[in-house]
CSV table of C-alpha atoms in Angstrom, one decimal:
chain,number,residue,atom,x,y,z
A,1,MET,CA,0.0,0.0,0.0
A,2,THR,CA,1.5,3.4,-1.0
A,3,THR,CA,0.6,6.4,1.1
A,4,ALA,CA,0.1,9.9,0.0
A,5,LEU,CA,3.4,10.8,1.7
A,6,GLU,CA,5.3,8.2,-0.4
A,7,LYS,CA,3.8,9.6,-3.6
A,8,GLU,CA,4.9,13.1,-2.6
A,9,VAL,CA,8.4,12.3,-1.6
A,10,THR,CA,9.4,9.6,-4.1
A,11,ALA,CA,8.7,9.1,-7.8
A,12,PRO,CA,5.3,8.1,-9.0
A,13,ALA,CA,4.2,4.6,-8.0
A,14,ALA,CA,4.8,3.1,-11.4
A,15,THR,CA,8.5,4.1,-11.4
A,16,GLU,CA,9.1,4.2,-7.6
A,17,ASP,CA,12.2,2.2,-6.7
A,18,LYS,CA,13.0,0.3,-3.5
A,19,ALA,CA,15.7,2.8,-2.4
A,20,GLY,CA,13.2,5.6,-2.7
A,21,ARG,CA,10.7,3.8,-0.5
A,22,ARG,CA,13.3,3.0,2.1
A,23,GLY,CA,14.3,6.7,2.2
A,24,SER,CA,10.7,7.7,2.7
A,25,HIS,CA,10.2,5.3,5.5
A,26,ALA,CA,13.4,6.3,7.2
A,27,LEU,CA,12.5,10.0,7.1
A,28,ARG,CA,9.1,9.2,8.6
A,29,TRP,CA,10.8,7.8,11.7
A,30,TRP,CA,12.9,10.9,11.9
A,31,VAL,CA,9.7,12.9,11.9
A,32,LEU,CA,8.5,10.7,14.8
A,33,ALA,CA,11.7,11.5,16.7
A,34,VAL,CA,11.1,15.3,16.2
A,35,LEU,CA,7.5,15.0,17.3
A,36,GLY,CA,8.5,12.9,20.3
A,37,VAL,CA,11.0,15.4,21.5
A,38,ALA,CA,8.4,18.2,21.4
A,39,GLN,CA,5.8,16.0,23.2
A,40,LEU,CA,8.3,15.1,25.8
A,41,MET,CA,9.1,18.8,26.4
A,42,VAL,CA,5.4,19.6,27.0
A,43,VAL,CA,4.8,16.5,29.3
A,44,LEU,CA,8.0,16.9,31.3
A,45,ASP,CA,7.3,20.6,32.0
A,46,ALA,CA,4.5,19.9,34.4
A,47,THR,CA,6.4,17.6,36.8
A,48,VAL,CA,9.7,19.4,36.4
A,49,VAL,CA,8.1,22.6,37.6
A,50,ASN,CA,6.3,20.9,40.5
A,51,ILE,CA,9.6,19.6,41.8
A,52,ALA,CA,11.3,23.0,41.4
A,53,LEU,CA,8.5,25.0,42.9
A,54,PRO,CA,9.5,25.0,46.6
A,55,HIS,CA,12.9,26.3,45.6
A,56,ALA,CA,11.4,29.0,43.3
A,57,GLN,CA,9.2,30.1,46.1
A,58,ALA,CA,12.1,30.5,48.5
A,59,ASP,CA,14.1,32.4,45.9
A,60,LEU,CA,11.4,34.8,44.8
A,61,GLY,CA,9.6,35.0,48.2
A,62,PHE,CA,6.0,34.5,47.2
A,63,SER,CA,3.4,33.0,49.6
A,64,ASN,CA,1.9,29.5,49.8
A,65,GLY,CA,-1.4,31.0,48.7
A,66,ASP,CA,0.2,32.4,45.5
A,67,ARG,CA,2.2,29.3,44.8
A,68,GLN,CA,-0.7,27.4,43.1
A,69,TRP,CA,-0.9,30.0,40.4
A,70,VAL,CA,2.4,28.8,38.9
A,71,ILE,CA,0.7,25.5,38.2
A,72,THR,CA,-2.8,26.7,37.6
A,73,GLY,CA,-1.8,29.5,35.2
A,74,TYR,CA,-0.3,26.9,32.9
A,75,ALA,CA,-3.2,24.5,33.2
A,76,LEU,CA,-5.8,27.2,32.5
A,77,ALA,CA,-4.1,28.5,29.4
A,78,PHE,CA,-3.3,25.0,28.1
A,79,GLY,CA,-6.6,23.3,28.8
A,80,SER,CA,-8.9,26.1,27.6
A,81,LEU,CA,-7.0,26.8,24.3
A,82,LEU,CA,-6.3,23.3,23.1
A,83,LEU,CA,-9.3,23.0,20.7
A,84,LEU,CA,-8.5,26.4,19.2
A,85,GLY,CA,-4.9,25.3,18.8
A,86,GLY,CA,-5.9,22.1,17.1
A,87,ARG,CA,-8.2,23.9,14.6
A,88,LEU,CA,-5.5,26.5,13.9
A,89,SER,CA,-3.2,23.7,12.8
A,90,ASP,CA,-5.9,22.4,10.4
A,91,LEU,CA,-6.5,25.9,9.0
A,92,PHE,CA,-3.0,27.4,8.7
A,93,GLY,CA,-0.8,24.3,8.4
A,94,ARG,CA,0.6,21.8,10.9
A,95,ARG,CA,4.2,22.7,10.3
A,96,THR,CA,3.6,26.4,10.8
A,97,THR,CA,1.6,25.8,14.0
A,98,PHE,CA,4.2,23.3,15.3
A,99,ILE,CA,7.1,25.7,14.7
A,100,THR,CA,5.2,28.6,16.2
A,101,GLY,CA,4.4,26.6,19.3
A,102,LEU,CA,8.0,25.5,19.7
A,103,ILE,CA,9.5,29.0,19.4
A,104,GLY,CA,6.9,30.5,21.7
A,105,PHE,CA,7.3,27.8,24.3
A,106,ALA,CA,11.1,28.2,24.3
A,107,VAL,CA,10.9,32.0,24.6
A,108,ALA,CA,8.3,31.7,27.5
A,109,SER,CA,10.6,29.2,29.2
A,110,ALA,CA,13.6,31.5,28.9
A,111,ILE,CA,11.6,34.4,30.5
A,112,GLY,CA,10.4,32.1,33.3
A,113,GLY,CA,13.9,30.9,34.0
A,114,ALA,CA,15.1,34.5,34.3
A,115,ALA,CA,12.1,35.7,36.3
A,116,GLY,CA,13.0,38.1,39.0
A,117,ASN,CA,9.6,38.1,40.7
A,118,PHE,CA,6.4,36.1,41.1
A,119,GLU,CA,4.4,38.1,38.4
A,120,VAL,CA,6.9,37.4,35.6
A,121,LEU,CA,7.1,33.7,36.6
A,122,VAL,CA,3.3,33.3,36.4
A,123,GLY,CA,3.1,35.3,33.2
A,124,SER,CA,5.7,33.0,31.6
A,125,ARG,CA,3.8,29.9,32.7
A,126,VAL,CA,0.6,31.3,31.2
A,127,ALA,CA,2.5,31.9,27.9
A,128,GLN,CA,3.9,28.4,28.0
A,129,GLY,CA,0.3,27.1,28.3
A,130,VAL,CA,-0.8,29.2,25.3
A,131,PHE,CA,2.0,27.9,23.1
A,132,ALA,CA,1.7,24.3,24.4
A,133,ALA,CA,-1.9,24.5,23.2
A,134,LEU,CA,-0.6,25.1,19.7
A,135,LEU,CA,2.2,22.6,19.9
A,136,ALA,CA,0.6,19.5,21.4
A,137,PRO,CA,-2.3,19.1,18.9
A,138,ALA,CA,0.0,19.9,15.9
A,139,ALA,CA,2.5,17.2,17.0
A,140,LEU,CA,-0.2,14.5,17.3
A,141,SER,CA,-2.0,15.5,14.1
A,142,LEU,CA,1.4,15.4,12.2
A,143,LEU,CA,1.9,11.9,13.6
A,144,THR,CA,-1.7,11.0,12.5
A,145,VAL,CA,-1.2,12.0,8.9
A,146,THR,CA,2.3,10.7,8.6
A,147,PHE,CA,1.8,7.1,9.7
A,148,THR,CA,-1.1,5.5,7.9
A,149,GLU,CA,0.2,2.0,7.3
A,150,PRO,CA,-1.4,-0.2,10.0
A,151,ALA,CA,1.8,-1.9,11.3
A,152,GLU,CA,3.8,1.4,11.3
A,153,ARG,CA,0.9,3.3,12.8
A,154,ALA,CA,0.7,0.9,15.8
A,155,LYS,CA,4.4,1.2,16.5
A,156,ALA,CA,4.5,4.9,16.0
A,157,PHE,CA,1.6,5.6,18.3
A,158,GLY,CA,2.9,3.2,20.8
A,159,ILE,CA,6.2,5.2,21.0
A,160,PHE,CA,4.3,8.5,21.2
A,161,GLY,CA,1.9,7.1,23.8
A,162,ALA,CA,4.8,5.9,25.9
A,163,ILE,CA,6.3,9.4,25.8
A,164,ALA,CA,3.0,11.0,26.8
A,165,GLY,CA,2.5,8.6,29.7
A,166,ALA,CA,6.1,8.2,31.0
A,167,GLY,CA,7.1,11.8,30.6
A,168,GLY,CA,5.5,12.8,33.9
A,169,ALA,CA,7.7,10.3,35.8
A,170,LEU,CA,10.8,11.3,33.9
A,171,GLY,CA,10.0,14.9,34.8
A,172,LEU,CA,10.3,14.0,38.5
A,173,LEU,CA,13.8,12.6,37.9
A,174,LEU,CA,14.9,15.4,35.7
A,175,GLY,CA,13.4,18.1,37.9
A,176,GLY,CA,15.0,16.6,41.0
A,177,ALA,CA,18.4,16.4,39.4
A,178,LEU,CA,18.3,19.9,38.0
A,179,THR,CA,17.0,21.4,41.3
A,180,GLU,CA,19.5,19.6,43.5
A,181,TRP,CA,22.6,20.0,41.2
A,182,ALA,CA,21.9,23.3,39.5
A,183,SER,CA,19.0,25.6,40.2
A,184,TRP,CA,15.2,25.7,40.0
A,185,ARG,CA,15.7,28.0,37.0
A,186,TRP,CA,17.1,25.1,34.9
A,187,GLY,CA,13.7,23.5,35.3
A,188,MET,CA,12.6,26.2,32.8
A,189,TYR,CA,15.8,26.6,30.8
A,190,VAL,CA,16.0,22.9,30.0
A,191,ASN,CA,13.1,23.4,27.6
A,192,LEU,CA,15.4,25.5,25.3
A,193,VAL,CA,17.4,22.4,24.6
A,194,PHE,CA,14.4,20.3,23.7
A,195,ALA,CA,12.9,23.1,21.6
A,196,ALA,CA,16.1,23.7,19.7
A,197,ILE,CA,16.5,20.0,18.7
A,198,ALA,CA,12.8,19.8,17.7
A,199,LEU,CA,13.0,23.1,15.8
A,200,VAL,CA,16.0,22.1,13.7
A,201,GLY,CA,14.3,18.8,12.9
A,202,ALA,CA,11.0,20.5,11.9
A,203,ILE,CA,12.6,23.0,9.6
A,204,LEU,CA,14.7,20.3,7.9
A,205,LEU,CA,12.0,17.5,7.6
A,206,LEU,CA,8.5,19.0,7.5
A,207,ALA,CA,7.0,20.3,4.2
A,208,LYS,CA,5.6,23.8,4.1
A,209,HIS,CA,1.9,24.2,4.0
A,210,THR,CA,0.2,25.2,0.8
A,211,ALA,CA,-3.3,26.6,1.2
A,212,THR,CA,-5.9,25.9,-1.4
A,213,THR,CA,-8.8,27.6,0.3
A,214,ARG,CA,-9.1,30.6,2.6
A,215,PRO,CA,-9.2,29.5,6.2
A,216,LYS,CA,-12.4,30.0,8.1
A,217,LEU,CA,-12.6,30.0,11.9
A,218,ASP,CA,-15.8,29.4,14.0
A,219,LEU,CA,-15.5,32.4,16.3
A,220,PRO,CA,-18.7,31.9,18.3
A,221,GLY,CA,-17.7,28.2,18.9
A,222,THR,CA,-14.1,29.2,19.7
A,223,LEU,CA,-15.1,31.8,22.3
A,224,THR,CA,-17.8,29.5,23.9
A,225,VAL,CA,-15.6,26.4,24.3
A,226,THR,CA,-12.6,28.4,25.4
A,227,ALA,CA,-14.7,30.0,28.2
A,228,ALA,CA,-16.3,26.6,29.0
A,229,LEU,CA,-13.0,24.8,29.4
A,230,PHE,CA,-11.5,27.7,31.4
A,231,GLY,CA,-14.5,27.6,33.7
A,232,ILE,CA,-14.2,23.8,34.2
A,233,VAL,CA,-10.4,23.7,34.8
A,234,TYR,CA,-10.5,26.8,37.1
A,235,GLY,CA,-13.5,25.4,39.0
A,236,PHE,CA,-11.7,22.1,39.7
A,237,SER,CA,-8.5,24.0,40.7
A,238,HIS,CA,-10.5,26.3,43.0
A,239,ALA,CA,-12.3,23.3,44.5
A,240,GLU,CA,-8.9,21.8,45.5
A,241,SER,CA,-8.1,24.8,47.7
A,242,ASP,CA,-11.5,26.2,48.7
A,243,GLY,CA,-13.9,23.2,48.6
A,244,TRP,CA,-16.7,21.9,46.5
A,245,THR,CA,-19.4,24.0,48.1
A,246,ASN,CA,-17.6,27.3,47.7
A,247,GLY,CA,-19.6,29.8,45.7
A,248,VAL,CA,-16.8,30.5,43.2
A,249,THR,CA,-16.2,26.8,42.6
A,250,LEU,CA,-19.8,26.1,41.9
A,251,ALA,CA,-20.2,29.2,39.7
A,252,PHE,CA,-17.3,28.2,37.5
A,253,LEU,CA,-18.1,24.5,37.3
A,254,LEU,CA,-21.8,25.1,36.5
A,255,GLY,CA,-21.1,27.9,34.2
A,256,GLY,CA,-18.5,25.8,32.3
A,257,ALA,CA,-20.9,22.9,32.0
A,258,ALA,CA,-23.7,25.2,30.7
A,259,LEU,CA,-21.3,26.8,28.1
A,260,LEU,CA,-20.3,23.3,26.9
A,261,GLY,CA,-24.0,22.7,26.2
A,262,VAL,CA,-24.2,25.9,24.3
A,263,PHE,CA,-21.1,24.9,22.3
A,264,VAL,CA,-22.6,21.6,21.3
A,265,TRP,CA,-25.7,23.4,20.2
A,266,LEU,CA,-23.7,25.9,18.1
A,267,GLU,CA,-21.6,23.3,16.5
A,268,GLN,CA,-24.7,21.7,14.9
A,269,ARG,CA,-25.6,25.0,13.3
A,270,VAL,CA,-22.5,26.8,12.0
A,271,ALA,CA,-21.1,26.2,8.6
A,272,HIS,CA,-17.5,25.7,9.6
A,273,PRO,CA,-17.6,24.3,13.2
A,274,LEU,CA,-14.5,24.4,15.4
A,275,LEU,CA,-15.2,20.8,16.5
A,276,PRO,CA,-17.3,18.9,13.9
A,277,LEU,CA,-19.4,16.5,16.0
A,278,ARG,CA,-18.5,13.7,13.6
A,279,VAL,CA,-15.1,13.7,15.3
A,280,VAL,CA,-16.4,12.7,18.7
A,281,LEU,CA,-19.6,10.8,17.7
A,282,ASP,CA,-17.5,8.0,16.0
A,283,ARG,CA,-17.6,5.2,18.6
A,284,THR,CA,-13.9,4.3,18.3
A,285,ARG,CA,-12.8,7.9,18.7
A,286,GLY,CA,-15.3,8.7,21.4
A,287,ALA,CA,-14.4,5.7,23.5
A,288,SER,CA,-10.7,6.6,23.0
A,289,TYR,CA,-11.3,10.1,24.4
A,290,VAL,CA,-13.1,8.5,27.4
A,291,ALA,CA,-10.1,6.2,28.0
A,292,VAL,CA,-7.6,9.1,27.8
A,293,PHE,CA,-9.8,11.2,30.2
A,294,THR,CA,-10.0,8.3,32.7
A,295,ILE,CA,-6.3,7.6,32.5
A,296,GLY,CA,-5.6,11.3,33.2
A,297,ILE,CA,-7.7,11.2,36.3
A,298,GLY,CA,-5.9,8.2,37.9
A,299,MET,CA,-2.4,8.7,36.6
A,300,PHE,CA,-2.0,12.4,37.6
A,301,ALA,CA,-3.3,11.7,41.0
A,302,MET,CA,-1.1,8.6,41.4
A,303,PHE,CA,2.1,10.6,40.6
A,304,LEU,CA,1.0,13.3,43.1
A,305,PHE,CA,0.2,11.1,46.1
A,306,LEU,CA,2.9,8.5,45.6
A,307,THR,CA,5.4,11.3,45.4
A,308,TYR,CA,4.2,12.7,48.7
A,309,TYR,CA,4.4,9.2,50.3
A,310,MET,CA,7.9,8.5,49.1
A,311,GLN,CA,9.3,11.9,50.1
A,312,GLN,CA,7.3,12.6,53.3
A,313,GLN,CA,6.9,9.1,54.8
A,314,LEU,CA,9.9,7.2,53.4
A,315,GLY,CA,12.2,10.2,53.3
A,316,TYR,CA,13.3,10.0,49.7
A,317,SER,CA,15.1,12.8,48.0
A,318,PRO,CA,13.6,14.3,44.8
A,319,ILE,CA,16.1,12.4,42.7
A,320,ARG,CA,15.6,9.1,44.5
A,321,THR,CA,11.8,9.6,44.0
A,322,GLY,CA,12.3,10.0,40.3
A,323,VAL,CA,14.5,6.9,40.1
A,324,ALA,CA,11.8,5.0,42.0
A,325,PHE,CA,9.3,5.7,39.2
A,326,LEU,CA,11.6,4.4,36.5
A,327,PRO,CA,10.3,0.8,36.6
A,328,MET,CA,6.9,2.2,35.7
A,329,VAL,CA,8.4,4.1,32.9
A,330,ALA,CA,10.1,1.0,31.6
A,331,GLY,CA,6.8,-0.9,31.8
A,332,MET,CA,5.0,1.8,29.9
A,333,VAL,CA,7.6,1.9,27.2
A,334,ALA,CA,7.7,-1.8,26.8
A,335,ALA,CA,3.9,-2.2,26.7
A,336,SER,CA,3.3,0.9,24.4
A,337,THR,CA,5.9,-0.2,21.8
A,338,THR,CA,5.0,-3.9,21.6
A,339,VAL,CA,1.5,-4.7,22.8
A,340,PRO,CA,-0.6,-2.6,20.3
A,341,ALA,CA,1.2,-4.1,17.3
A,342,LEU,CA,0.9,-7.6,18.7
A,343,LEU,CA,-2.6,-7.6,20.2
A,344,ILE,CA,-4.8,-5.1,18.3
A,345,PRO,CA,-4.7,-7.2,15.0
A,346,ARG,CA,-5.4,-10.4,17.0
A,347,VAL,CA,-7.9,-9.4,19.7
A,348,GLY,CA,-9.0,-5.9,18.8
A,349,PRO,CA,-8.6,-2.5,20.4
A,350,LYS,CA,-11.5,-3.0,22.9
A,351,VAL,CA,-9.9,-6.0,24.5
A,352,THR,CA,-6.5,-4.4,24.6
A,353,VAL,CA,-7.7,-1.2,26.3
A,354,VAL,CA,-9.9,-3.0,28.8
A,355,THR,CA,-7.1,-5.4,29.7
A,356,GLY,CA,-4.8,-2.5,30.2
A,357,PHE,CA,-7.3,-0.8,32.5
A,358,LEU,CA,-7.7,-4.0,34.5
A,359,LEU,CA,-3.9,-4.4,35.0
A,360,ALA,CA,-3.7,-0.7,36.1
A,361,THR,CA,-6.6,-1.3,38.5
A,362,LEU,CA,-4.8,-4.3,40.0
A,363,GLY,CA,-1.6,-2.2,40.3
A,364,MET,CA,-3.5,0.7,42.0
A,365,ALA,CA,-5.3,-1.7,44.4
A,366,LEU,CA,-1.9,-3.2,45.5
A,367,LEU,CA,-0.7,0.3,46.4
A,368,THR,CA,-3.3,0.4,49.1
A,369,ARG,CA,-1.1,-2.1,51.1
A,370,ILE,CA,1.5,0.7,52.0
A,371,GLY,CA,2.1,1.7,55.6
A,372,VAL,CA,4.2,4.1,57.5
A,373,ASP,CA,7.3,1.9,57.2
A,374,THR,CA,6.8,-0.4,54.2
A,375,ALA,CA,9.5,-1.4,51.8
A,376,TYR,CA,9.7,-0.2,48.2
A,377,ALA,CA,10.5,-3.6,46.7
A,378,SER,CA,7.6,-5.4,48.3
A,379,HIS,CA,4.8,-2.7,48.3
A,380,ILE,CA,5.5,-0.2,45.6
A,381,LEU,CA,7.6,-1.8,42.8
A,382,PRO,CA,5.0,-4.5,41.9
A,383,SER,CA,2.3,-1.9,41.6
A,384,LEU,CA,4.4,0.4,39.4
A,385,LEU,CA,5.3,-2.5,37.1
A,386,LEU,CA,1.6,-3.5,36.7
A,387,MET,CA,0.5,0.1,36.2
A,388,GLY,CA,3.2,0.7,33.7
A,389,LEU,CA,2.2,-2.3,31.6
A,390,GLY,CA,-1.5,-1.6,31.9
A,391,LEU,CA,-1.5,2.1,31.2
A,392,GLY,CA,1.0,1.6,28.4
A,393,MET,CA,-1.4,-0.8,26.7
A,394,ALA,CA,-4.4,1.4,27.2
A,395,MET,CA,-2.9,4.8,26.4
A,396,SER,CA,-1.1,3.9,23.2
A,397,THR,CA,-4.2,2.1,21.9
A,398,ALA,CA,-6.4,5.0,22.8
A,399,PHE,CA,-4.1,7.6,21.2
A,400,SER,CA,-4.2,5.6,18.0
A,401,GLY,CA,-8.0,5.1,18.2
A,402,ALA,CA,-8.6,8.8,19.0
A,403,THR,CA,-7.4,9.9,15.5
A,404,ALA,CA,-8.4,6.8,13.6
A,405,GLY,CA,-10.4,7.3,10.4
A,406,VAL,CA,-10.5,11.1,10.9
A,407,GLU,CA,-10.8,13.3,7.8
A,408,HIS,CA,-7.6,15.1,6.8
A,409,ALA,CA,-9.2,18.5,7.6
A,410,ASP,CA,-10.1,17.4,11.1
A,411,ALA,CA,-6.8,15.8,12.2
A,412,GLY,CA,-5.7,18.8,14.2
A,413,VAL,CA,-8.9,19.2,16.2
A,414,ALA,CA,-9.2,15.4,16.7
A,415,SER,CA,-5.7,15.5,18.1
A,416,ALA,CA,-6.6,18.4,20.4
A,417,MET,CA,-9.4,16.4,21.8
A,418,VAL,CA,-6.9,13.8,23.1
A,419,ASN,CA,-4.9,16.5,24.9
A,420,THR,CA,-8.1,18.2,26.2
A,421,SER,CA,-9.3,14.9,27.6
A,422,GLN,CA,-6.0,14.2,29.3
A,423,GLN,CA,-5.7,17.8,30.7
A,424,VAL,CA,-9.3,18.0,32.0
A,425,GLY,CA,-9.0,14.5,33.4
A,426,GLY,CA,-5.8,15.5,35.2
A,427,SER,CA,-7.5,18.6,36.7
A,428,ILE,CA,-10.5,16.7,37.8
A,429,GLY,CA,-8.4,13.9,39.3
A,430,THR,CA,-6.1,16.2,41.2
A,431,ALA,CA,-8.9,18.2,42.7
A,432,LEU,CA,-11.3,15.4,43.4
A,433,LEU,CA,-8.7,13.0,45.0
A,434,SER,CA,-7.0,15.9,46.9
A,435,THR,CA,-10.4,16.6,48.5
A,436,LEU,CA,-10.9,12.9,49.4
A,437,ALA,CA,-7.4,12.7,50.8
A,438,ALA,CA,-7.9,15.8,53.0
A,439,THR,CA,-11.2,14.4,54.3
A,440,SER,CA,-9.7,11.0,55.0
A,441,PHE,CA,-6.8,12.7,56.9
A,442,ASP,CA,-9.1,14.8,59.0
A,443,ASP,CA,-11.4,11.9,59.9
A,444,TYR,CA,-8.4,9.7,61.0
A,445,VAL,CA,-6.9,12.5,63.1
A,446,SER,CA,-10.2,13.3,64.8
A,447,GLY,CA,-10.6,9.7,65.8
A,448,HIS,CA,-7.2,9.5,67.4
A,449,VAL,CA,-6.8,12.3,70.1
A,450,PRO,CA,-4.2,13.6,70.9
A,451,PRO,CA,-2.6,13.6,67.4
A,452,SER,CA,0.9,12.3,68.0
A,453,PRO,CA,3.6,12.3,65.3
A,454,ARG,CA,2.8,8.6,64.7
A,455,VAL,CA,-0.9,9.3,64.4
A,456,LEU,CA,-0.2,12.1,61.9
A,457,ALA,CA,2.0,9.8,59.8
A,458,GLU,CA,-0.7,7.1,59.9
A,459,ALA,CA,-3.3,9.7,58.9
A,460,ALA,CA,-1.2,10.7,55.9
A,461,VAL,CA,-0.9,7.1,54.7
A,462,GLN,CA,-4.6,6.6,55.2
A,463,SER,CA,-5.3,9.6,53.0
A,464,TYR,CA,-3.0,8.2,50.3
A,465,THR,CA,-4.6,4.7,50.4
A,466,THR,CA,-8.0,6.3,50.2
A,467,THR,CA,-7.1,8.0,46.9
A,468,PHE,CA,-5.6,4.8,45.5
A,469,TRP,CA,-8.8,2.9,46.2
A,470,TRP,CA,-10.8,5.7,44.4
A,471,ALA,CA,-8.4,5.8,41.5
A,472,ALA,CA,-8.7,2.0,41.2
A,473,ALA,CA,-12.5,2.4,41.1
A,474,ILE,CA,-12.2,5.1,38.4
A,475,PHE,CA,-10.0,2.7,36.3
A,476,VAL,CA,-12.8,0.1,36.6
A,477,VAL,CA,-15.4,2.6,35.4
A,478,GLY,CA,-13.1,3.4,32.5
A,479,ALA,CA,-12.8,-0.2,31.6
A,480,VAL,CA,-16.6,-0.7,31.7
A,481,VAL,CA,-17.5,2.4,29.7
A,482,THR,CA,-14.8,1.8,27.1
A,483,GLY,CA,-15.8,-1.8,26.8
A,484,LEU,CA,-19.5,-0.8,26.2
A,485,ILE,CA,-18.7,1.9,23.6
A,486,MET,CA,-15.7,0.9,21.6
A,487,PRO,CA,-16.2,-1.5,18.7
A,488,ASN,CA,-13.7,-4.4,18.7
A,489,LYS,CA,-12.4,-3.9,15.2
A,490,VAL,CA,-9.0,-2.6,14.0
A,491,PRO,CA,-9.4,1.2,13.5
A,492,VAL,CA,-9.3,2.5,9.9
A,493,PRO,CA,-6.1,4.7,9.6
A,494,ALA,CA,-6.6,8.4,9.1
A,495,GLU,CA,-6.0,10.0,5.7
A,496,GLY,CA,-2.3,10.6,4.9
A,497,GLU,CA,-0.8,13.7,3.5
A,498,PRO,CA,2.7,14.8,2.3
A,499,VAL,CA,4.5,16.1,5.4
A,500,LEU,CA,8.2,15.7,4.4
A,501,ALA,CA,10.2,18.5,3.0
A,502,HIS,CA,11.8,18.0,-0.4
């Protein structure tokens, strides 16, 4: 089968020689390397900054109350602008959007690293979120239209899914190393290295966009969904600090949900919708978005609370904590790069995703065995390995299914839905499970008076195990919903397009 990319880069099919085909295939894998570096930069950034934040706070002298805005500012900009970023890559060219996102993200990172006060740091984080909203969907949509051969597609999406899933854990290791051995500022400056590598590759490898029609943007839909996503992400962030019954929390959550309803109504009536409903109503893609959303809830929370446990209860340093997560990274990489290509053609995507969720559920449930003084090898390592294998299977398959069979003109916005599902899922998971953890902690302490240091340590562990049980239950729900919705047939690849430079 000859893809559109092969037709563009090599001679016509009738005269195409074997050397030309080999060259085209080799260049495609270099494109994957460029896209992977960019994706890794975006994913790493969240946990790198989390590790560096206490040192930045001590250096710049801002309060605990202000500290959350370094994280929330990025999440708000990224989460609310993703769909717009995805559609812009469809309208103005994926190469242009990708390169713009890279340069903007690098500049914002440089400003953040050099920040002399809290306001500049937060402003740089917001700018990072804006450019990440351009970069992330463009990278995934370029991958979607580059790899259309089924075998290649499974392998490519497996690698990309492994990067998306394991990047958070690698960020803990990199952030810890940079913070301990250099400065918190290098948690920002390191992005310049990733961006420079990806930028050179993009300029050399990716073809320039040639427009055949004048771009049209759905302004009402864009404004509505941006406000809706902003409200939802901010509402969950506010709930984490001020509670679910707080008036501001309820106003933003309910307002965001209402605006989402308005957005769906608008998209059925405008001539050029920002998110054509055909993208999400396809059962394979819709189930894949649900899977990514569910993984985001459980995985983000697991990183957060297991990091707390290892550092506060077991006394691990940031670097040792990052190293402790590496078995999970290895499991995700191994599963993502091998399982989809082996299992999807044989048992179908539904069975692969559901099996992955069930393995992750088992791993999360085993984490509930931890105590104040438990050992890493017996109580944490088996769980990390199981979750790495399970989430690697589920995430890589969902990433591939989320863009399967999508029309060429919708590849960007379909890719943006993947990132939006993951980002909103992470915001919900962090807020919801943080609230449950705090409630569990308070309940335990109130039942053990006076609260001795041992009681406080046991209360902390109780709060972590409560979140792990809830995360396990959320994974079970994800398995059931995905199993009900997703058809168990190999997804049709998306339309290809010429993406390599001549």
